[in-house]
Short mmCIF file of C-alpha atoms in Angstrom, two decimals:
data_model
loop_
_atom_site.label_atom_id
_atom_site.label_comp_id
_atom_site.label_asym_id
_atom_site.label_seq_id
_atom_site.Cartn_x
_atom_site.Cartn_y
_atom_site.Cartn_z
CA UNK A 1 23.59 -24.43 -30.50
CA UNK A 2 24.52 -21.37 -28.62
CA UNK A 3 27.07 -22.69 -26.84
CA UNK A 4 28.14 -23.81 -30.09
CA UNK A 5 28.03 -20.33 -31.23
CA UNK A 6 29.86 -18.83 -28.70
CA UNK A 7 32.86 -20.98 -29.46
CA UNK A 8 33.02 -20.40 -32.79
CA UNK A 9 32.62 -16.79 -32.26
CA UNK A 10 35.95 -17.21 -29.49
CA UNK A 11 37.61 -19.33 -32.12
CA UNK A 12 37.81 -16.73 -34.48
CA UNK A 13 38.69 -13.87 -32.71
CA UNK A 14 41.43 -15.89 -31.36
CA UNK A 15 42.37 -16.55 -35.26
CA UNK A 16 42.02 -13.08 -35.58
CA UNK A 17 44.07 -11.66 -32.70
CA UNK A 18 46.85 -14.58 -33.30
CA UNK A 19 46.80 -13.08 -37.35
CA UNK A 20 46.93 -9.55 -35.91
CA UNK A 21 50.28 -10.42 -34.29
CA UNK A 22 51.67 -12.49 -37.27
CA UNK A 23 51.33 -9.66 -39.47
CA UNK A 24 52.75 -6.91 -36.57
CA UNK A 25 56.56 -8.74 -36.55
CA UNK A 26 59.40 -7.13 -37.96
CA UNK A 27 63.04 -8.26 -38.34
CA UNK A 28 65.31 -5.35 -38.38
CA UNK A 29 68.48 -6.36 -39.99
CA UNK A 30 71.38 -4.06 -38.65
CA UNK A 31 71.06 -1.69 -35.79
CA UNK A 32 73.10 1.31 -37.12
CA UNK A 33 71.31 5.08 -36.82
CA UNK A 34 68.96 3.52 -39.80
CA UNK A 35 68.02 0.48 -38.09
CA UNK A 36 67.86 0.76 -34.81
CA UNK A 37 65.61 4.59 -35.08
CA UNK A 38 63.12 2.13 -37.36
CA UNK A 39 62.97 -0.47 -34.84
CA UNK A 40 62.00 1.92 -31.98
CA UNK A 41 59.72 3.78 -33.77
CA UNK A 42 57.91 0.55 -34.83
CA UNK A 43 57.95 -0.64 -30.80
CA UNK A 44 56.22 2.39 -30.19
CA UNK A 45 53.65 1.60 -32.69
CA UNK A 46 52.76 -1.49 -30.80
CA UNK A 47 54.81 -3.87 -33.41
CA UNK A 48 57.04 -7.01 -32.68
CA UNK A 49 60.20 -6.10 -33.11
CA UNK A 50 63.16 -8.65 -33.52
CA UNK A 51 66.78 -7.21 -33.82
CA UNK A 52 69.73 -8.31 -35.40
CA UNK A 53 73.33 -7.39 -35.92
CA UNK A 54 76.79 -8.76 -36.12
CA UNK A 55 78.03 -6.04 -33.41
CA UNK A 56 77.74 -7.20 -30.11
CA UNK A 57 77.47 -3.74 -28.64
CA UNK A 58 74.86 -2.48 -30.91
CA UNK A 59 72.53 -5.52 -29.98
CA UNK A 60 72.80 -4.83 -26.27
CA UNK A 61 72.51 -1.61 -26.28
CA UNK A 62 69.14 -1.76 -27.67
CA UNK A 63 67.75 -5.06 -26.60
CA UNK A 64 66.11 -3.87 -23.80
CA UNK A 65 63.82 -1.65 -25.91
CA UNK A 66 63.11 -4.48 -28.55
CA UNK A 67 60.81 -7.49 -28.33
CA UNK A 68 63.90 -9.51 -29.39
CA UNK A 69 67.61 -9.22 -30.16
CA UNK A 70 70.44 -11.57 -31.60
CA UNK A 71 74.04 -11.45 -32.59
CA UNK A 72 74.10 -13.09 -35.71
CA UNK A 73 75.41 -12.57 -39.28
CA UNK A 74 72.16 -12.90 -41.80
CA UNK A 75 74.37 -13.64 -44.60
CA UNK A 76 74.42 -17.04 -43.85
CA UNK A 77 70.88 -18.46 -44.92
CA UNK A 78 70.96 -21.08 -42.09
CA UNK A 79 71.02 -18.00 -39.34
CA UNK A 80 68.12 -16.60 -40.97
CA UNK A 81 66.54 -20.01 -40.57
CA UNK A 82 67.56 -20.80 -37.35
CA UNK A 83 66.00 -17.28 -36.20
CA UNK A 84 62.49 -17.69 -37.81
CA UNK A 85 63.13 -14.58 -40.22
CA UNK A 86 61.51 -16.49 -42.50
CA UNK A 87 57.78 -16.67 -40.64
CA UNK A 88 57.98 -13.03 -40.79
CA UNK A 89 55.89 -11.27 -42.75
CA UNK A 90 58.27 -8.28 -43.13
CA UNK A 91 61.65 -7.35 -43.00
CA UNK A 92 63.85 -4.63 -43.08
CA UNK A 93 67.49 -4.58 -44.14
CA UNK A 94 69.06 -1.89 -42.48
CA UNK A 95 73.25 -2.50 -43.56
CA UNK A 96 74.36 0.38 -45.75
CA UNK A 97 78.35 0.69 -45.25
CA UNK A 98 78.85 -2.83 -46.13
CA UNK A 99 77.14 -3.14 -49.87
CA UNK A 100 78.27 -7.02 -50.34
CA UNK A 101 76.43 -7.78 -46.91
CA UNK A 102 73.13 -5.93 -47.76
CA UNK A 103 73.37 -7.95 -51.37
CA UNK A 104 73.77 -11.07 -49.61
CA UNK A 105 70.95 -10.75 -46.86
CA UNK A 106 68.93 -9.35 -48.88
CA UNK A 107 69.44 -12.36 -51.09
CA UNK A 108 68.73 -14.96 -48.12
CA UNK A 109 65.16 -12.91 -47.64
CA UNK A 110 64.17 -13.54 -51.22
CA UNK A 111 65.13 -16.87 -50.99
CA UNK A 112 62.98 -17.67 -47.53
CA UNK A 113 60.35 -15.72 -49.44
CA UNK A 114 59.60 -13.11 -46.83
CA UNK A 115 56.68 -11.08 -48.57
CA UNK A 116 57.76 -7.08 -47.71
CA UNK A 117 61.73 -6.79 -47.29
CA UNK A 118 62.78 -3.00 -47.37
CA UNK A 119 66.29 -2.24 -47.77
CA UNK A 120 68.38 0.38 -46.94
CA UNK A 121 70.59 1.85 -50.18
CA UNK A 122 73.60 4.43 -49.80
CA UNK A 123 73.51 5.00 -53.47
CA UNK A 124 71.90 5.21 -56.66
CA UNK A 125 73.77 2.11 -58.10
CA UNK A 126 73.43 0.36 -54.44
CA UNK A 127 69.97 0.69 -54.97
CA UNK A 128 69.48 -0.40 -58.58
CA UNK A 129 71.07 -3.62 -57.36
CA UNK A 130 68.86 -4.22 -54.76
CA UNK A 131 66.12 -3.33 -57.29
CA UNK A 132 67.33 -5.77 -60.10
CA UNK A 133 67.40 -9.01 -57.19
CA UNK A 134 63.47 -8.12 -56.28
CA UNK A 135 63.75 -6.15 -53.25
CA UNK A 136 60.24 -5.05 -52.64
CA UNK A 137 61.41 -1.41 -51.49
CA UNK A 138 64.33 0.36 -51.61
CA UNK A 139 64.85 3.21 -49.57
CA UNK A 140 67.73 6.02 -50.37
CA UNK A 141 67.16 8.07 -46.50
CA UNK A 142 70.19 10.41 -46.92
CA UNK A 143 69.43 11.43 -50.89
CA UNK A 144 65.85 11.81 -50.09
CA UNK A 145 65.96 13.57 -47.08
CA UNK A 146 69.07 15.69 -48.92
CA UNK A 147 66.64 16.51 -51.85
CA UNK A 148 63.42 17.10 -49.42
CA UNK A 149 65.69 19.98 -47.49
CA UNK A 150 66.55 21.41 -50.51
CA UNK A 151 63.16 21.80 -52.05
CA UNK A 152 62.51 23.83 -48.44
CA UNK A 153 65.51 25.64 -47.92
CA UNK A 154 65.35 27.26 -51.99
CA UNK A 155 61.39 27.78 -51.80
CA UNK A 156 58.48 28.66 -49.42
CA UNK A 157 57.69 25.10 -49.11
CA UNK A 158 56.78 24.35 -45.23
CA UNK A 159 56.97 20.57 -46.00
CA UNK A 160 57.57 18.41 -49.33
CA UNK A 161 57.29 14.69 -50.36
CA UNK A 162 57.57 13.59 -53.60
CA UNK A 163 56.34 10.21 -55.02
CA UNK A 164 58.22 7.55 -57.52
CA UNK A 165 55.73 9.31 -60.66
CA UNK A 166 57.17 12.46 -60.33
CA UNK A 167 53.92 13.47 -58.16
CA UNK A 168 54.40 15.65 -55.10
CA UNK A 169 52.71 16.70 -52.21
CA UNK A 170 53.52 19.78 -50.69
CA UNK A 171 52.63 22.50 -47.52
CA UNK A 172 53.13 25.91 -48.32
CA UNK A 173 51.59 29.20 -47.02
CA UNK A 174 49.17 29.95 -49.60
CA UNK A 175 50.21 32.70 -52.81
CA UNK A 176 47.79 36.40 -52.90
CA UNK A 177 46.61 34.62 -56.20
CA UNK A 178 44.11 31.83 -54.50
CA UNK A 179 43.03 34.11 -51.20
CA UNK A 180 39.61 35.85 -51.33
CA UNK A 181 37.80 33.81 -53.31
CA UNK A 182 36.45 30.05 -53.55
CA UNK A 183 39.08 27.33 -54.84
CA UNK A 184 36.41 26.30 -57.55
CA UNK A 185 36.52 30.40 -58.91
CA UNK A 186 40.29 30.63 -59.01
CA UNK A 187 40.76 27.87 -61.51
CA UNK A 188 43.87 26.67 -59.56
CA UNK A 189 44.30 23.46 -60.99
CA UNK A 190 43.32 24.76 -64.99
CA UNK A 191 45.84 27.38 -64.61
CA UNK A 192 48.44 25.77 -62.33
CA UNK A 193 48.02 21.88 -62.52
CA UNK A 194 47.46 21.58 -59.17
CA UNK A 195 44.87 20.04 -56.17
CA UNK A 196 44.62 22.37 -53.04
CA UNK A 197 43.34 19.11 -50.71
CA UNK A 198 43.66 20.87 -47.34
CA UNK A 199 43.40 23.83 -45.31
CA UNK A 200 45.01 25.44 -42.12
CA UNK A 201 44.56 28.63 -40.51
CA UNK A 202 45.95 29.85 -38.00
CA UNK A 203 44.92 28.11 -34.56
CA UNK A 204 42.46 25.78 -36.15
CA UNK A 205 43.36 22.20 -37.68
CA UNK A 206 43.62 21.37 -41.03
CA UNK A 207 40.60 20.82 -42.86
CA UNK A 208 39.86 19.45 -46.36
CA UNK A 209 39.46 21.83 -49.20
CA UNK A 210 36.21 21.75 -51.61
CA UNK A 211 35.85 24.08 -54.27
CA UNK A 212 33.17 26.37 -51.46
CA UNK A 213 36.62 26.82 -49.89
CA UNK A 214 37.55 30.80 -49.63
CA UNK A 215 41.86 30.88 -48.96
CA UNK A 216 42.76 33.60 -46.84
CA UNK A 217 46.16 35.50 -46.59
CA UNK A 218 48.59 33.46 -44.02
CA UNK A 219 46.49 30.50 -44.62
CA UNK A 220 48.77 27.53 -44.78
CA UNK A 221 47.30 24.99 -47.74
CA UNK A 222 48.37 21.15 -48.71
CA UNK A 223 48.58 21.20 -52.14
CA UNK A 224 49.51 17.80 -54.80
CA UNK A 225 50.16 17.67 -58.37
CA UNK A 226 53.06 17.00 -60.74
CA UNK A 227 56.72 18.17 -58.98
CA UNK A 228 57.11 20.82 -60.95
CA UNK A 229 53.91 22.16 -60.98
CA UNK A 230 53.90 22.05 -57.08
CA UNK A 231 56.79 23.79 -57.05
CA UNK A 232 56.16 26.59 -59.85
CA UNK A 233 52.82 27.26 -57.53
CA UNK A 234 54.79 27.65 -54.38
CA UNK A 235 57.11 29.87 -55.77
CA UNK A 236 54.29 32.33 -56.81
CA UNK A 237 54.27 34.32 -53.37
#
């Protein structure tokens, strides 16, 4: 019986480790500034990597940092097969200059029923097509890195993300109004419509705000609610 145990207990782990690695495999589908900074940054995250593109040059100049590489053109279906895209449990379609070829790969990944596929847009309209075929997640990097500078250039935002329900989370150094006394006294989110979630002062880490919390001047504060809320508060000085 213990013996017994003792392989069932290796069996599974090996299930376990072999469905780690399943789920950790990527296909990166064009290996432009886009696609090849994702697939690096996912290498060094300790994921399986395979990249593709139709450029020769691109493919060898990153293979040696990837897991895998091919020269191959994914809107052909049969590629995609041939390369085992469609064991993958996630995929990322990195084309953005050529709209018809994004379209059509991202297409063939529907079709093989890859579960995530992210896709790269270079427009509005770009992206609503990708929407409207059942692209999991579309991702706009130029417009929404375009509209996160602005937010931080016109404000005293240190750092802004906002979310698809016009929610936002933002970094900011915090206004006179919220120092000196506890979060839960100064009726921040009442008056303002915001959450003060964290904390920062100077030469400490970030901590998480409760409503004990006492903001001091030059205190840096993480701070979520509706965009325009966020942004009214950070403007307050």
């Amino acid at each position: 019986m213990v013996r017994y145990l003792q392989s069932l207990r290796r069996l599974r782990r090996k299930r376990l480790a072999q469905q780690h690695t399943a789920d950790q495999r990527v296909a990166v589908i064009g290996l432009g500034r886009f696609g090849s900074s994702l697939a690096n940054e996912l290498m060094h995250r300790g994921w399986d990597v395979l990249g593709i593109d139709t450029d020769t040059r691109l493919v060898q100049k990153y293979s040696d940092g990837l897991t895998h590489s091919a020269v191959a053109d994914c809107t052909d279906p049969e590629v995609l097969r041939q390369l085992g895209v469609h064991e993958f449990t996630s995929a990322v379609v990195g084309i953005g200059t050529d709209i018809e070829a994004s379209i059509l790969v991202s297409s063939n990944l529907l079709e093989a029923e890859v579960p995530n596929i992210w896709a790269k847009a270079i427009s509005r309209q770009h992206g609503q097509i990708l929407e409207r075929l059942g692209v999991h997640h579309v991702v706009l990097p130029e417009h929404e890195m375009g509209e996160r500078v602005a937010h931080l250039v016109t404000g005293r935002m240190l750092d802004f993300i906002e979310f698809d329900d016009d929610y936002a989370l933002v970094k900011t150094v915090a206004p006179d109004i919220v120092t000196g006394v506890p979060l839960g006294q100064s009726q921040v989110r009442s008056r303002y419509g915001v959450t003060v979630v964290g904390i920062k002062r100077p030469g400490e880490d970030f901590t998480y705000a409760t409503a004990d919390t006492v903001v001091q001047k030059g205190d840096v504060i993480v701070v979520t609610g509706k965009t325009h809320a966020v942004e009214t508060f950070a403007d307050l000085g």
